[in-house]
Amino acid sequence: QEGGQDGCGCHGQKQGQGHEQGHEQGQEQGQGHNDAQAHGQTQGQENEKAGYRLTISMEGARIVAMAFGVELRDAYLFCMANGLWPLRFVRNAGSLTLAEQEYLLRSRVTIVGCGALGGFVSMLLARVGIGSLVLCDDDVFEESNLNRQFFCDEKTIGRPKVDVAQENLGKIASHLLITPFAQRATKENLPHMLTGSHLMVDCVDSVATRIMLDEAAVALKIPYVHGALAGFEGFCGVSFVTEGFG
């Protein structure tokens, strides 16, 4: 029995040591990843100070995505963490640092209303580098929308606005993650719709809906941008996490 106890004790100690060694190796690997990311950010900053930028093309990012078995957006994030500017965003350099561009690509924005204003807002956010969009609109395109709504053309009349927007945004930015809601925003569905969002943009034409969106944003502690158009005039307001417009 004593021999058995000794055997079990030694075996247990070895297992425990192996577990500790594995844990230490995991910590070292994790630290190595953090060090590599920090090195990449530092290298990117040094490159910009020196007046040049290392870039990667969309095709190059696709190769990275295939090699690592990840989505294109994640491949871009990996490259940016290692000091490479995606060529599609390099014209933002000077206005944005590489770290700020990476922050945009990690961000999620909810847009309520995908008509005239919402179409332009979603298009510009996709081009500037936002990584994930939530689109909400229960309406379909009509012939009277042809004069001003970005995604409306003769072939999209009668189709849901969020579906058409999703198709067109995918052509602009294939890495973009899009979650469409072909339904009206309500107090009941907004909490689900806003889950994980860093910002909400109001592009609706109803005062009652704006008030509801403002209240939801404050309750969920999400910054809220209000936008409206009237003729040749535009209006914009920002409601921060705890303030609201009310």
mmCIF file with all atom_site columns, C-alpha atoms in Angstrom, residues 34-177:
data_model
loop_
_atom_site.group_PDB
_atom_site.id
_atom_site.type_symbol
_atom_site.label_atom_id
_atom_site.label_alt_id
_atom_site.label_comp_id
_atom_site.label_asym_id
_atom_site.label_entity_id
_atom_site.label_seq_id
_atom_site.pdbx_PDB_ins_code
_atom_site.Cartn_x
_atom_site.Cartn_y
_atom_site.Cartn_z
_atom_site.occupancy
_atom_site.B_iso_or_equiv
_atom_site.pdbx_formal_charge
_atom_site.auth_seq_id
_atom_site.auth_comp_id
_atom_site.auth_asym_id
_atom_site.auth_atom_id
_atom_site.pdbx_PDB_model_num
ATOM 1   C CA . ASN A 1 34  ? 1.308   40.531 -26.925 1.00 0.00 ? 34  ASN A CA 1
ATOM 2   C CA . ASP A 1 35  ? 4.987   41.362 -27.450 1.00 0.00 ? 35  ASP A CA 1
ATOM 3   C CA . ALA A 1 36  ? 4.653   40.764 -31.198 1.00 0.00 ? 36  ALA A CA 1
ATOM 4   C CA . GLN A 1 37  ? 1.560   42.990 -31.358 1.00 0.00 ? 37  GLN A CA 1
ATOM 5   C CA . ALA A 1 38  ? 3.294   45.730 -29.359 1.00 0.00 ? 38  ALA A CA 1
ATOM 6   C CA . HIS A 1 39  ? 6.357   45.405 -31.623 1.00 0.00 ? 39  HIS A CA 1
ATOM 7   C CA . GLY A 1 40  ? 4.138   45.720 -34.687 1.00 0.00 ? 40  GLY A CA 1
ATOM 8   C CA . GLN A 1 41  ? 2.460   48.867 -33.356 1.00 0.00 ? 41  GLN A CA 1
ATOM 9   C CA . THR A 1 42  ? 5.856   50.346 -32.417 1.00 0.00 ? 42  THR A CA 1
ATOM 10  C CA . GLN A 1 43  ? 7.266   49.489 -35.835 1.00 0.00 ? 43  GLN A CA 1
ATOM 11  C CA . GLY A 1 44  ? 4.254   51.092 -37.512 1.00 0.00 ? 44  GLY A CA 1
ATOM 12  C CA . GLN A 1 45  ? 4.726   54.279 -35.488 1.00 0.00 ? 45  GLN A CA 1
ATOM 13  C CA . GLU A 1 46  ? 8.441   54.383 -36.340 1.00 0.00 ? 46  GLU A CA 1
ATOM 14  C CA . ASN A 1 47  ? 7.684   53.891 -40.033 1.00 0.00 ? 47  ASN A CA 1
ATOM 15  C CA . GLU A 1 48  ? 5.190   56.792 -40.016 1.00 0.00 ? 48  GLU A CA 1
ATOM 16  C CA . LYS A 1 49  ? 7.680   59.055 -38.225 1.00 0.00 ? 49  LYS A CA 1
ATOM 17  C CA . ALA A 1 50  ? 10.255  58.160 -40.860 1.00 0.00 ? 50  ALA A CA 1
ATOM 18  C CA . GLY A 1 51  ? 7.858   59.277 -43.572 1.00 0.00 ? 51  GLY A CA 1
ATOM 19  C CA . TYR A 1 52  ? 6.958   55.944 -45.130 1.00 0.00 ? 52  TYR A CA 1
ATOM 20  C CA . ARG A 1 53  ? 4.342   53.262 -44.568 1.00 0.00 ? 53  ARG A CA 1
ATOM 21  C CA . LEU A 1 54  ? 4.381   49.535 -45.155 1.00 0.00 ? 54  LEU A CA 1
ATOM 22  C CA . THR A 1 55  ? 1.186   48.435 -46.902 1.00 0.00 ? 55  THR A CA 1
ATOM 23  C CA . ILE A 1 56  ? -0.621  45.246 -47.800 1.00 0.00 ? 56  ILE A CA 1
ATOM 24  C CA . SER A 1 57  ? -3.003  44.878 -50.730 1.00 0.00 ? 57  SER A CA 1
ATOM 25  C CA . MET A 1 58  ? -6.464  43.361 -50.582 1.00 0.00 ? 58  MET A CA 1
ATOM 26  C CA . GLU A 1 59  ? -5.180  40.293 -52.425 1.00 0.00 ? 59  GLU A CA 1
ATOM 27  C CA . GLY A 1 60  ? -2.324  39.985 -49.945 1.00 0.00 ? 60  GLY A CA 1
ATOM 28  C CA . ALA A 1 61  ? -4.788  40.157 -47.053 1.00 0.00 ? 61  ALA A CA 1
ATOM 29  C CA . ARG A 1 62  ? -6.872  37.416 -48.693 1.00 0.00 ? 62  ARG A CA 1
ATOM 30  C CA . ILE A 1 63  ? -3.789  35.207 -48.861 1.00 0.00 ? 63  ILE A CA 1
ATOM 31  C CA . VAL A 1 64  ? -3.172  35.837 -45.145 1.00 0.00 ? 64  VAL A CA 1
ATOM 32  C CA . ALA A 1 65  ? -6.805  34.976 -44.410 1.00 0.00 ? 65  ALA A CA 1
ATOM 33  C CA . MET A 1 66  ? -6.540  31.701 -46.348 1.00 0.00 ? 66  MET A CA 1
ATOM 34  C CA . ALA A 1 67  ? -3.217  30.793 -44.752 1.00 0.00 ? 67  ALA A CA 1
ATOM 35  C CA . PHE A 1 68  ? -4.547  31.229 -41.206 1.00 0.00 ? 68  PHE A CA 1
ATOM 36  C CA . GLY A 1 69  ? -8.119  30.118 -41.887 1.00 0.00 ? 69  GLY A CA 1
ATOM 37  C CA . VAL A 1 70  ? -9.663  33.382 -40.705 1.00 0.00 ? 70  VAL A CA 1
ATOM 38  C CA . GLU A 1 71  ? -12.090 35.983 -42.042 1.00 0.00 ? 71  GLU A CA 1
ATOM 39  C CA . LEU A 1 72  ? -10.718 38.803 -44.206 1.00 0.00 ? 72  LEU A CA 1
ATOM 40  C CA . ARG A 1 73  ? -11.449 41.373 -41.494 1.00 0.00 ? 73  ARG A CA 1
ATOM 41  C CA . ASP A 1 74  ? -9.360  39.384 -38.999 1.00 0.00 ? 74  ASP A CA 1
ATOM 42  C CA . ALA A 1 75  ? -6.537  39.128 -41.528 1.00 0.00 ? 75  ALA A CA 1
ATOM 43  C CA . TYR A 1 76  ? -6.535  42.918 -41.880 1.00 0.00 ? 76  TYR A CA 1
ATOM 44  C CA . LEU A 1 77  ? -6.463  43.276 -38.080 1.00 0.00 ? 77  LEU A CA 1
ATOM 45  C CA . PHE A 1 78  ? -3.516  40.880 -37.862 1.00 0.00 ? 78  PHE A CA 1
ATOM 46  C CA . CYS A 1 79  ? -1.595  42.863 -40.480 1.00 0.00 ? 79  CYS A CA 1
ATOM 47  C CA . MET A 1 80  ? -2.380  46.186 -38.800 1.00 0.00 ? 80  MET A CA 1
ATOM 48  C CA . ALA A 1 81  ? -1.257  44.834 -35.414 1.00 0.00 ? 81  ALA A CA 1
ATOM 49  C CA . ASN A 1 82  ? 2.066   44.091 -37.112 1.00 0.00 ? 82  ASN A CA 1
ATOM 50  C CA . GLY A 1 83  ? 2.562   47.562 -38.552 1.00 0.00 ? 83  GLY A CA 1
ATOM 51  C CA . LEU A 1 84  ? 1.027   47.150 -42.035 1.00 0.00 ? 84  LEU A CA 1
ATOM 52  C CA . TRP A 1 85  ? -1.454  49.621 -43.505 1.00 0.00 ? 85  TRP A CA 1
ATOM 53  C CA . PRO A 1 86  ? -4.147  47.972 -45.651 1.00 0.00 ? 86  PRO A CA 1
ATOM 54  C CA . LEU A 1 87  ? -3.788  49.650 -49.025 1.00 0.00 ? 87  LEU A CA 1
ATOM 55  C CA . ARG A 1 88  ? -7.542  50.317 -49.083 1.00 0.00 ? 88  ARG A CA 1
ATOM 56  C CA . PHE A 1 89  ? -7.185  52.561 -45.989 1.00 0.00 ? 89  PHE A CA 1
ATOM 57  C CA . VAL A 1 90  ? -3.774  54.135 -46.610 1.00 0.00 ? 90  VAL A CA 1
ATOM 58  C CA . ARG A 1 91  ? -5.303  57.428 -47.805 1.00 0.00 ? 91  ARG A CA 1
ATOM 59  C CA . ASN A 1 92  ? -6.705  57.794 -44.268 1.00 0.00 ? 92  ASN A CA 1
ATOM 60  C CA . ALA A 1 93  ? -3.143  58.024 -42.967 1.00 0.00 ? 93  ALA A CA 1
ATOM 61  C CA . GLY A 1 94  ? -2.395  61.543 -41.798 1.00 0.00 ? 94  GLY A CA 1
ATOM 62  C CA . SER A 1 95  ? -5.960  61.958 -40.624 1.00 0.00 ? 95  SER A CA 1
ATOM 63  C CA . LEU A 1 96  ? -5.813  58.702 -38.634 1.00 0.00 ? 96  LEU A CA 1
ATOM 64  C CA . THR A 1 97  ? -2.966  56.784 -37.055 1.00 0.00 ? 97  THR A CA 1
ATOM 65  C CA . LEU A 1 98  ? -2.655  53.066 -37.736 1.00 0.00 ? 98  LEU A CA 1
ATOM 66  C CA . ALA A 1 99  ? -3.875  52.365 -34.174 1.00 0.00 ? 99  ALA A CA 1
ATOM 67  C CA . GLU A 1 100 ? -6.957  54.547 -34.770 1.00 0.00 ? 100 GLU A CA 1
ATOM 68  C CA . GLN A 1 101 ? -7.641  52.810 -38.081 1.00 0.00 ? 101 GLN A CA 1
ATOM 69  C CA . GLU A 1 102 ? -7.408  49.459 -36.326 1.00 0.00 ? 102 GLU A CA 1
ATOM 70  C CA . TYR A 1 103 ? -9.864  50.716 -33.686 1.00 0.00 ? 103 TYR A CA 1
ATOM 71  C CA . LEU A 1 104 ? -12.377 51.581 -36.425 1.00 0.00 ? 104 LEU A CA 1
ATOM 72  C CA . LEU A 1 105 ? -12.036 48.137 -37.953 1.00 0.00 ? 105 LEU A CA 1
ATOM 73  C CA . ARG A 1 106 ? -12.808 46.567 -34.565 1.00 0.00 ? 106 ARG A CA 1
ATOM 74  C CA . SER A 1 107 ? -15.861 48.807 -34.075 1.00 0.00 ? 107 SER A CA 1
ATOM 75  C CA . ARG A 1 108 ? -19.551 48.054 -34.598 1.00 0.00 ? 108 ARG A CA 1
ATOM 76  C CA . VAL A 1 109 ? -22.069 50.762 -35.543 1.00 0.00 ? 109 VAL A CA 1
ATOM 77  C CA . THR A 1 110 ? -25.855 50.457 -35.666 1.00 0.00 ? 110 THR A CA 1
ATOM 78  C CA . ILE A 1 111 ? -27.642 52.588 -38.279 1.00 0.00 ? 111 ILE A CA 1
ATOM 79  C CA . VAL A 1 112 ? -31.399 53.000 -37.924 1.00 0.00 ? 112 VAL A CA 1
ATOM 80  C CA . GLY A 1 113 ? -32.897 54.096 -41.245 1.00 0.00 ? 113 GLY A CA 1
ATOM 81  C CA . CYS A 1 114 ? -31.346 53.082 -44.591 1.00 0.00 ? 114 CYS A CA 1
ATOM 82  C CA . GLY A 1 115 ? -32.929 55.638 -46.913 1.00 0.00 ? 115 GLY A CA 1
ATOM 83  C CA . ALA A 1 116 ? -31.423 58.910 -48.106 1.00 0.00 ? 116 ALA A CA 1
ATOM 84  C CA . LEU A 1 117 ? -29.238 59.795 -45.117 1.00 0.00 ? 117 LEU A CA 1
ATOM 85  C CA . GLY A 1 118 ? -28.751 56.225 -43.919 1.00 0.00 ? 118 GLY A CA 1
ATOM 86  C CA . GLY A 1 119 ? -27.537 55.083 -47.327 1.00 0.00 ? 119 GLY A CA 1
ATOM 87  C CA . PHE A 1 120 ? -24.801 57.720 -47.448 1.00 0.00 ? 120 PHE A CA 1
ATOM 88  C CA . VAL A 1 121 ? -23.815 57.197 -43.807 1.00 0.00 ? 121 VAL A CA 1
ATOM 89  C CA . SER A 1 122 ? -23.460 53.428 -44.234 1.00 0.00 ? 122 SER A CA 1
ATOM 90  C CA . MET A 1 123 ? -21.478 53.850 -47.455 1.00 0.00 ? 123 MET A CA 1
ATOM 91  C CA . LEU A 1 124 ? -19.052 56.352 -45.907 1.00 0.00 ? 124 LEU A CA 1
ATOM 92  C CA . LEU A 1 125 ? -18.565 54.267 -42.758 1.00 0.00 ? 125 LEU A CA 1
ATOM 93  C CA . ALA A 1 126 ? -17.828 51.203 -44.897 1.00 0.00 ? 126 ALA A CA 1
ATOM 94  C CA . ARG A 1 127 ? -15.255 53.142 -46.925 1.00 0.00 ? 127 ARG A CA 1
ATOM 95  C CA . VAL A 1 128 ? -13.543 54.796 -43.952 1.00 0.00 ? 128 VAL A CA 1
ATOM 96  C CA . GLY A 1 129 ? -13.005 51.430 -42.280 1.00 0.00 ? 129 GLY A CA 1
ATOM 97  C CA . ILE A 1 130 ? -15.717 50.541 -39.763 1.00 0.00 ? 130 ILE A CA 1
ATOM 98  C CA . GLY A 1 131 ? -15.566 46.756 -39.391 1.00 0.00 ? 131 GLY A CA 1
ATOM 99  C CA . SER A 1 132 ? -19.172 45.879 -38.527 1.00 0.00 ? 132 SER A CA 1
ATOM 100 C CA . LEU A 1 133 ? -22.535 47.496 -39.326 1.00 0.00 ? 133 LEU A CA 1
ATOM 101 C CA . VAL A 1 134 ? -26.037 46.762 -38.072 1.00 0.00 ? 134 VAL A CA 1
ATOM 102 C CA . LEU A 1 135 ? -28.696 48.031 -40.502 1.00 0.00 ? 135 LEU A CA 1
ATOM 103 C CA . CYS A 1 136 ? -32.302 48.561 -39.450 1.00 0.00 ? 136 CYS A CA 1
ATOM 104 C CA . ASP A 1 137 ? -35.170 49.588 -41.746 1.00 0.00 ? 137 ASP A CA 1
ATOM 105 C CA . ASP A 1 138 ? -38.568 48.010 -42.443 1.00 0.00 ? 138 ASP A CA 1
ATOM 106 C CA . ASP A 1 139 ? -39.180 49.953 -45.660 1.00 0.00 ? 139 ASP A CA 1
ATOM 107 C CA . VAL A 1 140 ? -38.800 49.101 -49.361 1.00 0.00 ? 140 VAL A CA 1
ATOM 108 C CA . PHE A 1 141 ? -37.552 51.339 -52.158 1.00 0.00 ? 141 PHE A CA 1
ATOM 109 C CA . GLU A 1 142 ? -40.145 53.299 -54.118 1.00 0.00 ? 142 GLU A CA 1
ATOM 110 C CA . GLU A 1 143 ? -39.894 55.198 -57.379 1.00 0.00 ? 143 GLU A CA 1
ATOM 111 C CA . SER A 1 144 ? -40.000 58.509 -55.523 1.00 0.00 ? 144 SER A CA 1
ATOM 112 C CA . ASN A 1 145 ? -36.732 57.542 -53.792 1.00 0.00 ? 145 ASN A CA 1
ATOM 113 C CA . LEU A 1 146 ? -34.766 57.645 -57.053 1.00 0.00 ? 146 LEU A CA 1
ATOM 114 C CA . ASN A 1 147 ? -33.957 61.353 -56.745 1.00 0.00 ? 147 ASN A CA 1
ATOM 115 C CA . ARG A 1 148 ? -31.977 61.141 -53.504 1.00 0.00 ? 148 ARG A CA 1
ATOM 116 C CA . GLN A 1 149 ? -31.507 57.677 -51.962 1.00 0.00 ? 149 GLN A CA 1
ATOM 117 C CA . PHE A 1 150 ? -28.024 56.315 -52.609 1.00 0.00 ? 150 PHE A CA 1
ATOM 118 C CA . PHE A 1 151 ? -28.832 52.622 -53.005 1.00 0.00 ? 151 PHE A CA 1
ATOM 119 C CA . CYS A 1 152 ? -32.068 53.117 -54.934 1.00 0.00 ? 152 CYS A CA 1
ATOM 120 C CA . ASP A 1 153 ? -32.082 52.466 -58.675 1.00 0.00 ? 153 ASP A CA 1
ATOM 121 C CA . GLU A 1 154 ? -34.706 51.301 -61.164 1.00 0.00 ? 154 GLU A CA 1
ATOM 122 C CA . LYS A 1 155 ? -33.942 47.630 -60.478 1.00 0.00 ? 155 LYS A CA 1
ATOM 123 C CA . THR A 1 156 ? -34.195 47.886 -56.685 1.00 0.00 ? 156 THR A CA 1
ATOM 124 C CA . ILE A 1 157 ? -37.684 49.436 -56.561 1.00 0.00 ? 157 ILE A CA 1
ATOM 125 C CA . GLY A 1 158 ? -39.882 47.254 -54.360 1.00 0.00 ? 158 GLY A CA 1
ATOM 126 C CA . ARG A 1 159 ? -36.959 45.580 -52.610 1.00 0.00 ? 159 ARG A CA 1
ATOM 127 C CA . PRO A 1 160 ? -36.182 45.922 -48.852 1.00 0.00 ? 160 PRO A CA 1
ATOM 128 C CA . LYS A 1 161 ? -33.737 48.737 -48.240 1.00 0.00 ? 161 LYS A CA 1
ATOM 129 C CA . VAL A 1 162 ? -31.570 46.749 -45.819 1.00 0.00 ? 162 VAL A CA 1
ATOM 130 C CA . ASP A 1 163 ? -31.140 43.910 -48.352 1.00 0.00 ? 163 ASP A CA 1
ATOM 131 C CA . VAL A 1 164 ? -30.086 46.281 -51.121 1.00 0.00 ? 164 VAL A CA 1
ATOM 132 C CA . ALA A 1 165 ? -27.759 48.158 -48.773 1.00 0.00 ? 165 ALA A CA 1
ATOM 133 C CA . GLN A 1 166 ? -26.140 44.916 -47.633 1.00 0.00 ? 166 GLN A CA 1
ATOM 134 C CA . GLU A 1 167 ? -25.491 43.824 -51.234 1.00 0.00 ? 167 GLU A CA 1
ATOM 135 C CA . ASN A 1 168 ? -23.949 47.146 -52.241 1.00 0.00 ? 168 ASN A CA 1
ATOM 136 C CA . LEU A 1 169 ? -21.856 47.550 -49.105 1.00 0.00 ? 169 LEU A CA 1
ATOM 137 C CA . GLY A 1 170 ? -20.480 44.052 -49.655 1.00 0.00 ? 170 GLY A CA 1
ATOM 138 C CA . LYS A 1 171 ? -19.226 45.183 -53.068 1.00 0.00 ? 171 LYS A CA 1
ATOM 139 C CA . ILE A 1 172 ? -17.513 48.200 -51.483 1.00 0.00 ? 172 ILE A CA 1
ATOM 140 C CA . ALA A 1 173 ? -15.966 46.353 -48.529 1.00 0.00 ? 173 ALA A CA 1
ATOM 141 C CA . SER A 1 174 ? -15.997 42.558 -48.695 1.00 0.00 ? 174 SER A CA 1
ATOM 142 C CA . HIS A 1 175 ? -14.461 42.340 -45.201 1.00 0.00 ? 175 HIS A CA 1
ATOM 143 C CA . LEU A 1 176 ? -17.377 44.243 -43.656 1.00 0.00 ? 176 LEU A CA 1
ATOM 144 C CA . LEU A 1 177 ? -19.607 42.302 -41.250 1.00 0.00 ? 177 LEU A CA 1
#
